[in-house]
Every structure is written in structure tokens, then in C-alpha cells.
């Protein structure tokens, strides 16, 4: 067992961990020892090949297909230097005031989160793309929404020198996307924060953690030797993401004092619809995600976003198989895609648990309200495709594989609610939230509004696990804003927390 | 040498048979691309918990034998239309476990086929690190 001693250890280097590392960097510059322990690897710039299977294997847990316990939903979350920010699309939104009000966490104010979010929007070079940078897949969505009178907005995105490769979810091959691997982590390292990759933390306690370093067979070499490590630290900040932060604390025995640990997980269950145009459109060139429609946000609890996926991901999200499936895949250059996201309620029964080996299992059930939202979102999307000129539409719950344009006014009937069946339609999640929710006390939550774990000294959570309910928008900026709060609390109380 | 490390040879061969129904193009793959398909699936299975491999093995047996009840023949001895009918039944099966098992199996086939860059040209997918010239107007 190798032994180490630090003032502060940050577990995970994604949106949360990266933000904490950068915000605590002044302490490192002032001589404090700070380490980020990251399970994933750091890839060399030229290792981003854009090849789907290879990149998914290197950058995601289970290649981006972690299954929930009942196997009705797959979850995508990153494992890399930079966490999910290496593979996210970079759409950068500030959490709406109404949602913060619904969160109802003492000390968490919309204005405070907006101020902190603005800092990260600036740091990450967030801006709107110019009209000439938008491809047809995105413009058709905007035009279809506009024709129907649906409210549609352009996504601000965090790119610098984007070359329109559309490969964001496989890691940007042009180093353009401003994830924590490009912005916050290099800045933190420059100030003296150490980042140890290929390092999985297996247990945490107040004042220490245990980790295992292993070479995954790809990526740049790490600085610690392979094997087991014990790390003493005065402050431990857990930023492993919603599933892994919850699992780490459960495995470390915090579950008995914190009955809400792992619970209230929300996922924004999502699915993909495809509209086929009579002629080729530009779709796999251009930034993939430029617009969203929040017209049904309050009324039907869903959001629609543009998207463009790669061949394997697209194929598994289509319903069916055989000749008609192949026919649709062969229409790839004519496909318009929409991602729909249901806004799911936070329920105690939806949670992270551990299996016999101590590995996380996500026990999550899509309730009737989520299935209703998914159903209504498919109907709305089909209308948008037709309004944008599609010749036919493939909806996962369609009564037929294709809905033809001449049946455009029958979409309601041709996408029956009865066909929205979990396990048949492909539902996925890339927005994992909760499990270590913020709140008042151990009776209703796991941490306070600063991310301090109730009843544990020097132990913080600073990532998407903190969300008490869904963010109802793309979450990464809010993750960074919450991590910023945790870092501020640590900085402000450093004298007391780091006293030997 | 074993065809796959995650499945027995019999299971691997049967997986290929199912794959030909799921993605008809698989039937005309040359030996190298067929081997690549199995290798991609193999890697994916080896990355997952051993229980996933066991479940897949069991599910393949269920698909092979299920048609005995209806057609008096195992899956591999059915014609193409009946193989499709059997898989359609699994896809919409009221028993959630079977429905989800088929979804997982189908996803593995798609990964093995569409995960090969060699097949992108057939579907017209041509990514470019510099996609700017391709962002043209409809
Ligand atoms: C494909 C995809 C697209 C997305 N697109 C967007 C988008 O456009 N806009 C948006 O707002 N959000 C998007 N998101 C969501 C966003 O990326 C996440 O909400 C955000 O990154 C979560 O931050 P986090 O710090 O909680 O976790 P992550 O960013 O996932 O980071 C967690 C890190 O912790 C590491 N870790 C976990 N456990 C351990 C351990 N035990 N020891 C050591 N390290 C550990 C992991 O390897 C990982 O690197 C997307 C997500 C995905 C997957
Ligand atoms: S579209 Fe832009 S940000 Fe996305 S991967 Fe390509 S170059 Fe990078």
C-alpha cells in the first residue's frame, strides 16, 4: 500500500471536480497540497479519432451504455480526465429561477447561481454560433418549430475554434470544446494542483480515502504507480458524478447515518426521433446541437433539442430491425434528428444502490408521468419534422415503422400512448442528477447548500449528485455553479479546515 | 482457437445467425468483417460484468429453442420470414425480461456492424474533422 498526504483531495475531474480544482488552485499556489484523483485516462490530443466504438470505450463508463437495474434505460456518463465534459455537447444554459424555487434548498438562490454561472459562461467562451455555421439539421428544427408556433431558442455553446466536425460526443478532435479538460484542469495544474489519472477511489472517510491505480491500456501514463494507495487529506471533495459519488459514499458506510443517500435520482429520460427528407441535408457536418424548444416545458414536462448521432448510436435508438431498419440507416445523409427529454420527478425510490460486489446499480422506474411526457414529445417532434418538410418520420412508439407525410395530420393516432412501452423503445440518459441531494438535514438530504455532508467533518460533495430535483435544462453549468459554492466554502474556511 | 472469449463457439455461431436477421447485410460480410463484428461484440461483453455474458448465453438458448413450440423447429432451422417473425415476437413480448433481452441483443449486433468504420460508406456517413465545407444549405 502506497501512502500519500494532502491537504485537499478532489475525487473526479468532470464539471464539478474541474471547477473545484480551479477554484482551489490559489490555495495550491500558496503552498497547500491538492490532488485530483480521476478514474479515467487522459488522452493525447491526437488520440481523438472520432471512431464511435473506440472512443466510447475509452471515454465512457460501459461505452456509454450503463443499464439501469430493470434494463429499460441506458445511461451515458464519462470516465476521463475532464469527466463527462470531454464528451458533452457543450450547450451552456443557466438554471431558470422557477426551478431553483422548486428545489427549495436553504441558501440556494437563483441570483447566486446565475452569478456563478455567468462566471463559467465567460470562462468557457460560451456564445451563439453565427447563422452560416448552422447546418440544415438545426435550421430545419428551428424553422419547423417556428412554423408551428412553438417557442424555439438557440443554444449558447462553449467552443473556441470549432471546425464543425459534429463529433462532440466522441471527444472533440479539434480541441475546440471548452470542457474542464481544456480550461479548468490545465489552469489548476499550472497553479500546482496534481491530477492523478487512472486512479479509482474505492473508499472515503473523514480525513482519508483509498484508491487503486491501474493502467487501462490506453491514454497517457499516470504519475502514481499501479497498485493500492492510501491518501490522507484534511478535506475530501467527492465529485464522481451522480451515480459514482452516491456509490462511493454508500460503499464507505455513510448510508446508515444518511437515509437519503443514493435517493431522488433524476435522469431526464430521453429518446431520439428521426425525420427522413426527400433530399440530402447537412447533418453530420456542423455543430450537432444549436436549438431547443421549451414550449412544452411547463405544460407537458418535456424539452426538445436538435441532435445528431453516430451510426451505432442511431441504429440502436431506432425501433425494429431487419430490412426496414437497414433502409432507414441507408438514408443517413437525409436524416433530421430530434432528442426529446422528459422532465422526471424526484422520487425516493429512484436511487443508486450497491450490488453484492459493492458496484453501483441504478434502480430507476419510468413512471406514468414520464411515459406520458415521452409520448407527447414524440407527437410534437413528428409535427416539427413534417413542418420542416420531412417525407416520413420514424417515431419509437409509432404504430408503423414509418409515418408517411400524407398521414401527417394523423400523428396523434399513429403514435399511440399504448406503444410507449419500457424495454421496447430505446430510452437513454445523459443528464444524471441527484443521489446526494442538498437540503436541510439528514432527514431530508445528504448535504447542506454548500455541499457539506451532514455530520461529517471536511467531507464535501460538489457535482451533479447535489441536485435535489431535476435541473429541467442541460445541467453542466449548474453543476459548475454548485461546485463553485463548495469551493468557496472550503476557501473561506481553509484556516479551520486545514489546520493540522 | 475460440471464436469469441465471451461466448462459446456454439453461442458465437448462433449469435451470427441471429445477427443476419437483425441486420441483413451481415449475411454477405466477408470473413474479415464478420470476425471484426464478433471482435467488437466480444470486447464490449468482456468490459461488462460476467453476469451480462451469462444472461446473453441463456437468452441465445431461449431464442434458439422458443420456435420449437410454434414451428416444431429450432431458430436456426427456420426460413428467413419465420426467423423475422420470431424476433418480432421477442421485440414486442409482454414478458418484459424477454423484450429487454432482445433489445440488448439487437444493440450488440448493431454495435458490431455499424461500429465498423468500413460500413459507414454504405450508409453515406462520412465524418470529417473539418466539417465546415459540409455545412451547406439545403
Ligand atoms: C454525451 C453527453 C452529452 C452531454 N451534453 C451536455 C450539454 O450539452 N450540456 C450540459 O449542460 N450537459 C451535458 N451533459 C451532462 C453533463 O456533462 C453532466 O451533467 C456533467 O458533466 C456532470 O458533472 P459531474 O462533475 O457531476 O460528473 P462528470 O462530469 O461525469 O465527472 C465525474 C468524474 O468522476 C470520475 N469518477 C467517478 N467515480 C470515481 C472514483 N470512485 N474515483 C475517481 N474518479 C471517479 C469519473 O471518471 C468522471 O471523470 C452531457 C452528458 C453526456 C454524457
Ligand atoms: S463540432 Fe466543434 S466542438 Fe464539436 S467536436 Fe467538432 S470541432 Fe469540436
Coordinates of N, CA and C in Angstrom, one line a residue, chain A residues 131 137-154 291-296 304 306 336 338 380-381 383-389:
Chain A
X131 N -25.2 32.4 -38.0 CA -26.1 31.7 -38.9 C -25.4 30.8 -39.9
X137 N -29.7 20.3 -40.4 CA -30.4 19.6 -39.3 C -30.9 20.6 -38.2
X138 N -30.1 21.5 -37.9 CA -30.5 22.5 -36.9 C -31.5 23.5 -37.4
X139 N -31.2 24.0 -38.6 CA -32.1 25.1 -39.1 C -33.5 24.6 -39.4
X140 N -33.6 23.3 -39.9 CA -34.9 22.7 -40.2 C -35.7 22.6 -38.9
X141 N -35.1 22.3 -37.8 CA -35.8 22.2 -36.5 C -36.3 23.6 -36.1
X142 N -35.4 24.6 -36.2 CA -35.9 25.9 -35.9 C -37.1 26.3 -36.8
X143 N -36.9 26.1 -38.1 CA -38.0 26.5 -39.0 C -39.3 25.7 -38.8
X144 N -39.1 24.4 -38.5 CA -40.3 23.6 -38.2 C -41.0 24.1 -36.9
X145 N -40.3 24.4 -35.9 CA -40.9 24.9 -34.6 C -41.6 26.2 -34.9
X146 N -40.9 27.1 -35.6 CA -41.4 28.4 -35.9 C -42.7 28.3 -36.7
X147 N -42.8 27.4 -37.7 CA -44.0 27.3 -38.5 C -45.2 26.8 -37.6
X148 N -44.9 26.1 -36.6 CA -46.0 25.6 -35.7 C -46.3 26.5 -34.6
X149 N -45.5 27.5 -34.5 CA -45.7 28.5 -33.4 C -45.1 28.0 -32.0
X150 N -44.2 27.0 -32.1 CA -43.6 26.5 -30.9 C -42.4 27.4 -30.5
X151 N -42.2 27.7 -29.3 CA -41.1 28.6 -28.8 C -39.8 27.8 -29.0
X152 N -38.9 28.5 -29.7 CA -37.6 27.8 -30.0 C -36.5 28.8 -29.8
X153 N -35.4 28.3 -29.2 CA -34.3 29.2 -28.8 C -32.9 28.6 -29.3
X154 N -32.0 29.4 -29.5 CA -30.7 28.9 -29.9 C -29.9 28.6 -28.6
X291 N -30.3 24.3 -31.3 CA -31.6 24.8 -30.9 C -32.3 23.9 -29.9
X292 N -33.1 24.5 -29.1 CA -34.0 23.7 -28.3 C -35.4 24.4 -28.2
X293 N -36.4 23.6 -27.9 CA -37.8 24.0 -27.9 C -38.3 23.8 -26.5
X294 N -38.6 24.8 -25.7 CA -39.1 24.6 -24.4 C -40.5 25.0 -24.3
X295 N -41.2 25.0 -25.4 CA -42.6 25.3 -25.5 C -43.5 24.5 -24.6
X296 N -43.1 23.2 -24.4 CA -43.9 22.3 -23.6 C -43.3 22.0 -22.2
X304 N -37.4 19.6 -26.2 CA -36.9 19.1 -27.5 C -35.6 19.8 -27.8
X306 N -32.2 19.7 -30.8 CA -31.6 19.1 -32.0 C -30.5 18.2 -31.6
X336 N -33.0 14.0 -40.4 CA -33.0 15.0 -39.4 C -33.3 14.3 -38.0
X338 N -34.2 14.6 -33.7 CA -34.6 15.4 -32.6 C -34.4 14.5 -31.3
X380 N -45.2 15.8 -30.8 CA -44.8 17.2 -31.1 C -43.6 17.1 -32.1
X381 N -42.7 16.2 -31.9 CA -41.5 16.1 -32.8 C -41.9 15.7 -34.2
X383 N -44.6 16.3 -35.7 CA -45.2 17.5 -36.3 C -44.1 18.5 -36.8
X384 N -43.0 18.6 -36.0 CA -41.9 19.5 -36.4 C -41.3 19.0 -37.6
X385 N -41.0 17.7 -37.7 CA -40.4 17.1 -38.9 C -41.2 17.4 -40.1
X386 N -42.5 17.1 -40.0 CA -43.4 17.4 -41.2 C -43.4 18.9 -41.6
X387 N -43.5 19.7 -40.5 CA -43.5 21.1 -40.8 C -42.2 21.6 -41.5
X388 N -41.1 20.8 -41.2 CA -39.8 21.2 -41.8 C -39.6 20.5 -43.2
X389 N -40.6 19.7 -43.6 CA -40.5 19.2 -45.0 C -40.2 17.7 -45.1

